[in-house]
Each structure stands twice: as C-alpha cells, then as structure tokens.
PDB file of C-alpha atoms in Angstrom:
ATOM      1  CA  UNK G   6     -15.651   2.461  -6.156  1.00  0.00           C
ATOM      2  CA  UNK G   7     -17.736   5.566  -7.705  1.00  0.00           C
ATOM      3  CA  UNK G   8     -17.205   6.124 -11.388  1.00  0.00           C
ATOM      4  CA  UNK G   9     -14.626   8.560 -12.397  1.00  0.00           C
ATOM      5  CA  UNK G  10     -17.028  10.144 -13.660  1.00  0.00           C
ATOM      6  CA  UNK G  11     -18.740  10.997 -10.193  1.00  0.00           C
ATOM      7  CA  UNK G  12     -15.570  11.458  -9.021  1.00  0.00           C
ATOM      8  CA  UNK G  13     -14.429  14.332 -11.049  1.00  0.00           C
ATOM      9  CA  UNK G  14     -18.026  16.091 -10.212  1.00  0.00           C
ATOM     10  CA  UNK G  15     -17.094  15.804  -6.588  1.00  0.00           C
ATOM     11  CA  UNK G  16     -13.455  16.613  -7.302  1.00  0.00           C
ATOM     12  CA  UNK G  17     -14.751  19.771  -8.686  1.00  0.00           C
ATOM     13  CA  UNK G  18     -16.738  21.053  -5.857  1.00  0.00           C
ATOM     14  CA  UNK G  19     -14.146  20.492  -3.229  1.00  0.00           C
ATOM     15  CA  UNK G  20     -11.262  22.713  -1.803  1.00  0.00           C
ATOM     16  CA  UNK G  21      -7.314  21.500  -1.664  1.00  0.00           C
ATOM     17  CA  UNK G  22      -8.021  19.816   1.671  1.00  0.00           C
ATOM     18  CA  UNK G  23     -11.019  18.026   0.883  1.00  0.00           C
ATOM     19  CA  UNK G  24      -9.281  16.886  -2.505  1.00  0.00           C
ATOM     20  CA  UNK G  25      -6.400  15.289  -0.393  1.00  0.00           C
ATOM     21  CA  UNK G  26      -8.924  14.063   2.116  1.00  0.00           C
ATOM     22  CA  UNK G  27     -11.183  12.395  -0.754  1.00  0.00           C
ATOM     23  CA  UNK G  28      -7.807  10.862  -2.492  1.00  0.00           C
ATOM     24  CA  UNK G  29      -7.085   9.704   1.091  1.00  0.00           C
ATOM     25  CA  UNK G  30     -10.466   7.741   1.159  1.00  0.00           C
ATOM     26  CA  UNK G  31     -10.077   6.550  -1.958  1.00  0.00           C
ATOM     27  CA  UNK G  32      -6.922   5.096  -1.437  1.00  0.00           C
ATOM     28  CA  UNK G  33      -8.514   3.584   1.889  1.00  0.00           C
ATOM     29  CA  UNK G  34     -11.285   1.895  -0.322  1.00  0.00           C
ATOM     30  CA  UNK G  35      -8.156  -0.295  -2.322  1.00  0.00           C
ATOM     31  CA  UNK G  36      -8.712  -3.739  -2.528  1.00  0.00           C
ATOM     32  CA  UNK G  37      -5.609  -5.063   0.237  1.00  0.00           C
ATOM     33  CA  UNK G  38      -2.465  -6.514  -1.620  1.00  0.00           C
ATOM     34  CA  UNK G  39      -1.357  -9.385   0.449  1.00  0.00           C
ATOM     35  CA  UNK G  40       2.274  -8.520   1.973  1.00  0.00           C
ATOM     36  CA  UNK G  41       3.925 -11.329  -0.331  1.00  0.00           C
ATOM     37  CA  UNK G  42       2.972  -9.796  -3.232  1.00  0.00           C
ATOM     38  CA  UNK G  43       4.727  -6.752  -2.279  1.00  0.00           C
ATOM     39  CA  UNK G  44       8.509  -7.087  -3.920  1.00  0.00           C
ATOM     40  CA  UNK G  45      10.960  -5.851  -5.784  1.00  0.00           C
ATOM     41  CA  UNK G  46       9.381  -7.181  -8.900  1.00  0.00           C
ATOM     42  CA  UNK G  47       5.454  -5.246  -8.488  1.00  0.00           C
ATOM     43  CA  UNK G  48       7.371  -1.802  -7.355  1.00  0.00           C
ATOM     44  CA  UNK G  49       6.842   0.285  -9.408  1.00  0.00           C
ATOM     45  CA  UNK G  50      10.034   2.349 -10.119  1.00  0.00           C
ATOM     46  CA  UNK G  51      10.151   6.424 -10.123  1.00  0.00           C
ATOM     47  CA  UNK G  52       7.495   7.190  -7.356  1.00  0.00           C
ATOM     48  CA  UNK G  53       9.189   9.133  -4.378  1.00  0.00           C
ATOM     49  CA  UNK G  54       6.641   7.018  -2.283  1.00  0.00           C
ATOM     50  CA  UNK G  55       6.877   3.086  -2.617  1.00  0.00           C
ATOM     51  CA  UNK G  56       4.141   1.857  -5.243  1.00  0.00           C
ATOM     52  CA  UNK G  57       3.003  -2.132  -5.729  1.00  0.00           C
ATOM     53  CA  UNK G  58       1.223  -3.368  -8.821  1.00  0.00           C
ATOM     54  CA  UNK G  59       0.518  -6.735  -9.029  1.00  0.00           C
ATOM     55  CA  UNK G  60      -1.921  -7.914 -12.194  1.00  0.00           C
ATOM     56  CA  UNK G  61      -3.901 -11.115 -12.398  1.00  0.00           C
ATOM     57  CA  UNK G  62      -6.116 -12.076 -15.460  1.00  0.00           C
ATOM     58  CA  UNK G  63      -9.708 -12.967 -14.626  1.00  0.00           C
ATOM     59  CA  UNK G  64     -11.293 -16.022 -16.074  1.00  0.00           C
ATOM     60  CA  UNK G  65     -13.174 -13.482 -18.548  1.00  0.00           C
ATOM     61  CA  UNK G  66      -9.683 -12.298 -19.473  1.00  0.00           C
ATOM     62  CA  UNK G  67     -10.263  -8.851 -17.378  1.00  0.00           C
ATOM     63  CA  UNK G  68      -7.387  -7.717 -16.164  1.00  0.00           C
ATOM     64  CA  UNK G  69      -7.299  -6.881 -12.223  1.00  0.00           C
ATOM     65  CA  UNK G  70      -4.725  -4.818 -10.417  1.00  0.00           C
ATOM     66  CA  UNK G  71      -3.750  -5.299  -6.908  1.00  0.00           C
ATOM     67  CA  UNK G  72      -2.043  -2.359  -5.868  1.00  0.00           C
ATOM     68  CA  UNK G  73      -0.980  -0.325  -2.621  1.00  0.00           C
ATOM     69  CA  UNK G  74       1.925   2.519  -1.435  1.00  0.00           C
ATOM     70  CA  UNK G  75       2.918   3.326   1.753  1.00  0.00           C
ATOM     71  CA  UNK G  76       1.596   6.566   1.375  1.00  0.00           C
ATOM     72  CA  UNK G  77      -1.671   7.762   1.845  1.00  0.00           C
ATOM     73  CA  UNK G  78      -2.229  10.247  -0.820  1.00  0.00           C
ATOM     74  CA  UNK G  79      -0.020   8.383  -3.374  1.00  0.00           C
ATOM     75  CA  UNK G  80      -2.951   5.282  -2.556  1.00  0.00           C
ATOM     76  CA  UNK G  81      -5.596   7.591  -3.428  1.00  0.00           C
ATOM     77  CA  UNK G  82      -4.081   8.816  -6.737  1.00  0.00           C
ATOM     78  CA  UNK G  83      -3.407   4.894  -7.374  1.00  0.00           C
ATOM     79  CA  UNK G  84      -7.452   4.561  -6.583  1.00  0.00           C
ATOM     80  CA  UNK G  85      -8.199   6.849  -9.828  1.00  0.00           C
ATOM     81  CA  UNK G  86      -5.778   5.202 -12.328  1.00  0.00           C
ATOM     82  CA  UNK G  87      -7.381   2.120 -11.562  1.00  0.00           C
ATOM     83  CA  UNK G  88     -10.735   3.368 -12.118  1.00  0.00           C
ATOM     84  CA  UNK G  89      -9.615   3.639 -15.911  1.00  0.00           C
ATOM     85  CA  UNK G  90      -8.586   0.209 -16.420  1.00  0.00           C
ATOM     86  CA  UNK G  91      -9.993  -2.328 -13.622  1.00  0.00           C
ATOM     87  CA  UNK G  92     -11.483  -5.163 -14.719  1.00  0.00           C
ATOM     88  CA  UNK G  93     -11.535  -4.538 -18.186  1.00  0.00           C
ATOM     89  CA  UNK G  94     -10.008  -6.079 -21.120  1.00  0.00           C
ATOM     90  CA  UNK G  95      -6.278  -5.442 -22.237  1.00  0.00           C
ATOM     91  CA  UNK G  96      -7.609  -4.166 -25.738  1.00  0.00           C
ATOM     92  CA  UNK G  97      -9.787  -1.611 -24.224  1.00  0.00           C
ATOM     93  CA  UNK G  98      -6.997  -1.042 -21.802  1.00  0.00           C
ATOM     94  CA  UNK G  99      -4.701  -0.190 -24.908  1.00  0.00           C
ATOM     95  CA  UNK G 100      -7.284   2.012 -26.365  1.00  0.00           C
ATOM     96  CA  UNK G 101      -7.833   4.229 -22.819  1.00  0.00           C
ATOM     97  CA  UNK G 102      -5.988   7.402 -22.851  1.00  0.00           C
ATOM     98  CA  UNK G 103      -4.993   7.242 -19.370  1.00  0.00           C
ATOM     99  CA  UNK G 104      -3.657  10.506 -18.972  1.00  0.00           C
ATOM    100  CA  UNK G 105      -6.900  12.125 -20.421  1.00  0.00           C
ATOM    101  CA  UNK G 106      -9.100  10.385 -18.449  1.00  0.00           C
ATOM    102  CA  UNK G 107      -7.160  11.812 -15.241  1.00  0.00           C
ATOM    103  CA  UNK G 108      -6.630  15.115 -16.902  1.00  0.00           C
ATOM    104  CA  UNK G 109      -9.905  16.804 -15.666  1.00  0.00           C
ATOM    105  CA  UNK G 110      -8.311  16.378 -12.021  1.00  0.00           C
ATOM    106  CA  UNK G 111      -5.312  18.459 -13.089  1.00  0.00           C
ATOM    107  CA  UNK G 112      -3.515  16.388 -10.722  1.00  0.00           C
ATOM    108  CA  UNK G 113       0.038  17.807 -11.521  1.00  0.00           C
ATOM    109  CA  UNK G 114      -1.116  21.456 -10.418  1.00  0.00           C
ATOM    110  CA  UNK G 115      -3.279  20.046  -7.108  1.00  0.00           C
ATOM    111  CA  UNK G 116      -0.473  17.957  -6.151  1.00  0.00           C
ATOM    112  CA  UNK G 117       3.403  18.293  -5.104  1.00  0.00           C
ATOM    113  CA  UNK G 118       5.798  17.256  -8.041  1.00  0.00           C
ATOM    114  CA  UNK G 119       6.842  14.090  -5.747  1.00  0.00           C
ATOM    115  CA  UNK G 120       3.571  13.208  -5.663  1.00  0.00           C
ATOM    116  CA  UNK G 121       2.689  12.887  -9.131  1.00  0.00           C
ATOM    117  CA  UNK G 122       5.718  11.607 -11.067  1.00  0.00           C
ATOM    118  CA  UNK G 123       5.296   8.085 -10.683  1.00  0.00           C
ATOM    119  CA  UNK G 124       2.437   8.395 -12.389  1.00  0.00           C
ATOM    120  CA  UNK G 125       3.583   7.721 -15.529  1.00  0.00           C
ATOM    121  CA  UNK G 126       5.467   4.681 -14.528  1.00  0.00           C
ATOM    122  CA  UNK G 127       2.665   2.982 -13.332  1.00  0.00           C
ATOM    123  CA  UNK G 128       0.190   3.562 -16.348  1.00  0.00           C
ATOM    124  CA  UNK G 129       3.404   2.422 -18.508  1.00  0.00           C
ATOM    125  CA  UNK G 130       3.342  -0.771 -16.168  1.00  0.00           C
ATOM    126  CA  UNK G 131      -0.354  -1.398 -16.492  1.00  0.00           C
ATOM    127  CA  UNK G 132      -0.100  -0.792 -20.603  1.00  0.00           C
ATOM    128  CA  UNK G 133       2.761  -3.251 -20.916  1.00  0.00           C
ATOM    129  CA  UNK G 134       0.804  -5.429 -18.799  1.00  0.00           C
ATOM    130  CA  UNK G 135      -2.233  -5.687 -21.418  1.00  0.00           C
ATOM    131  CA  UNK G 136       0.020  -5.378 -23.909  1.00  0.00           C
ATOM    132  CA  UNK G 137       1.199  -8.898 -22.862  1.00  0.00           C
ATOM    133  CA  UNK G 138      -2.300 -10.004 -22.842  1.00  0.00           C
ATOM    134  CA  UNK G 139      -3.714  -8.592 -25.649  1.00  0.00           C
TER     135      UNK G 139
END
C-alpha cells in the first residue's frame, strides 16, 4: 500500500470520480478477512455499510488489522485509516491523531454523510484496541 503521504498527492490531483475510483482500488488492495472472522463481535457499530475489524498482535507486538465492508467505497476509506496505524505499535498508535492524518482528504465534504460516519467508530475501535495492548 502507497504511503498516505503519496496518497494525499494523488488525492489532490484527481476529480470526484477518480477519488471514488482510487478509494475503490484501495479498498480492493485490503488484505482478505477470512469469512469466520466476520461476526457480530469485529462489526463495527454506526457505519450505514457493514464494517469488520479484527486485530491480531504480531510477534514484534505490531498491531495488524484485518478488516473488510461490503461496500466498495466504505473498503477504500477503511484502506486509509489503516495506513495510519498498520503494523505499528499500540503506543505510537495512541500518539497518531487519526483524524488529522485523514484530514487533508476532507473526506466528510468528498463523501455522502452515510459514508463517513462510521468513521469514528472504527478509529475508537482500533484506539481501544492498543489501548489494551499498550
């Protein structure tokens, strides 16, 4: 997966439909969640499409996310909250400013209302997560 960094440069350049169609690819790019791991316990609650998490804790004691949605956009915006937090530690997890870091993408004015406002609830899941582990 490209930096955020890159992405936001590209993000930039792009019109409304090539924003959806590079969250669509994004969300393509995901790392598959295995169907089991899809339950009632990894939704994530408040999205208007259905959103998965599912964390494990790498022998380094990196926390990886496993996520998906049934919805192609909603995987894509998925795609750039993880690029804030995979694979890294849940103290420098704690110290990300999620919502900054996604800020330059102005999601909330690019995107429908529905789209966006499970947002929060999943960034909320992935704190308490390294909260947990930190």
């Amino acid at each position: 997966m490209p930096s955020l960094a890159d992405l936001q440069d590209e993000f930039e350049f792009l019109d409304a439909d090539d924003r959806y169609r590079l969250l669509i690819d994004l969300g393509r790019g995901l790392e598959d969640m295995p169907e089991p791991l899809k339950t009632d316990t990894t939704l994530v609650r408040g999205c208007s499409a259905s959103v998965w998490v599912y964390p494990t804790v790498r022998a380094d004691g990196t926390l990886h996310f496993l996520a998906d949605s049934n919805a192609a956009i909603t995987k894509g915006i998925i795609a750039l909250v993880l690029a804030t937090v995979q694979d890294r530690s849940p103290t420098d997890i704690l110290a990300t400013d999620v919502d900054a870091a996604l800020a330059p993408f102005d999601l909330k004015n690019q995107l429908s209302s529905n789209r966006t406002q499970g947002i929060p609830n999943m960034i909320a899941l992935i704190r308490a997560t390294a909260q947990r582990y930190a």
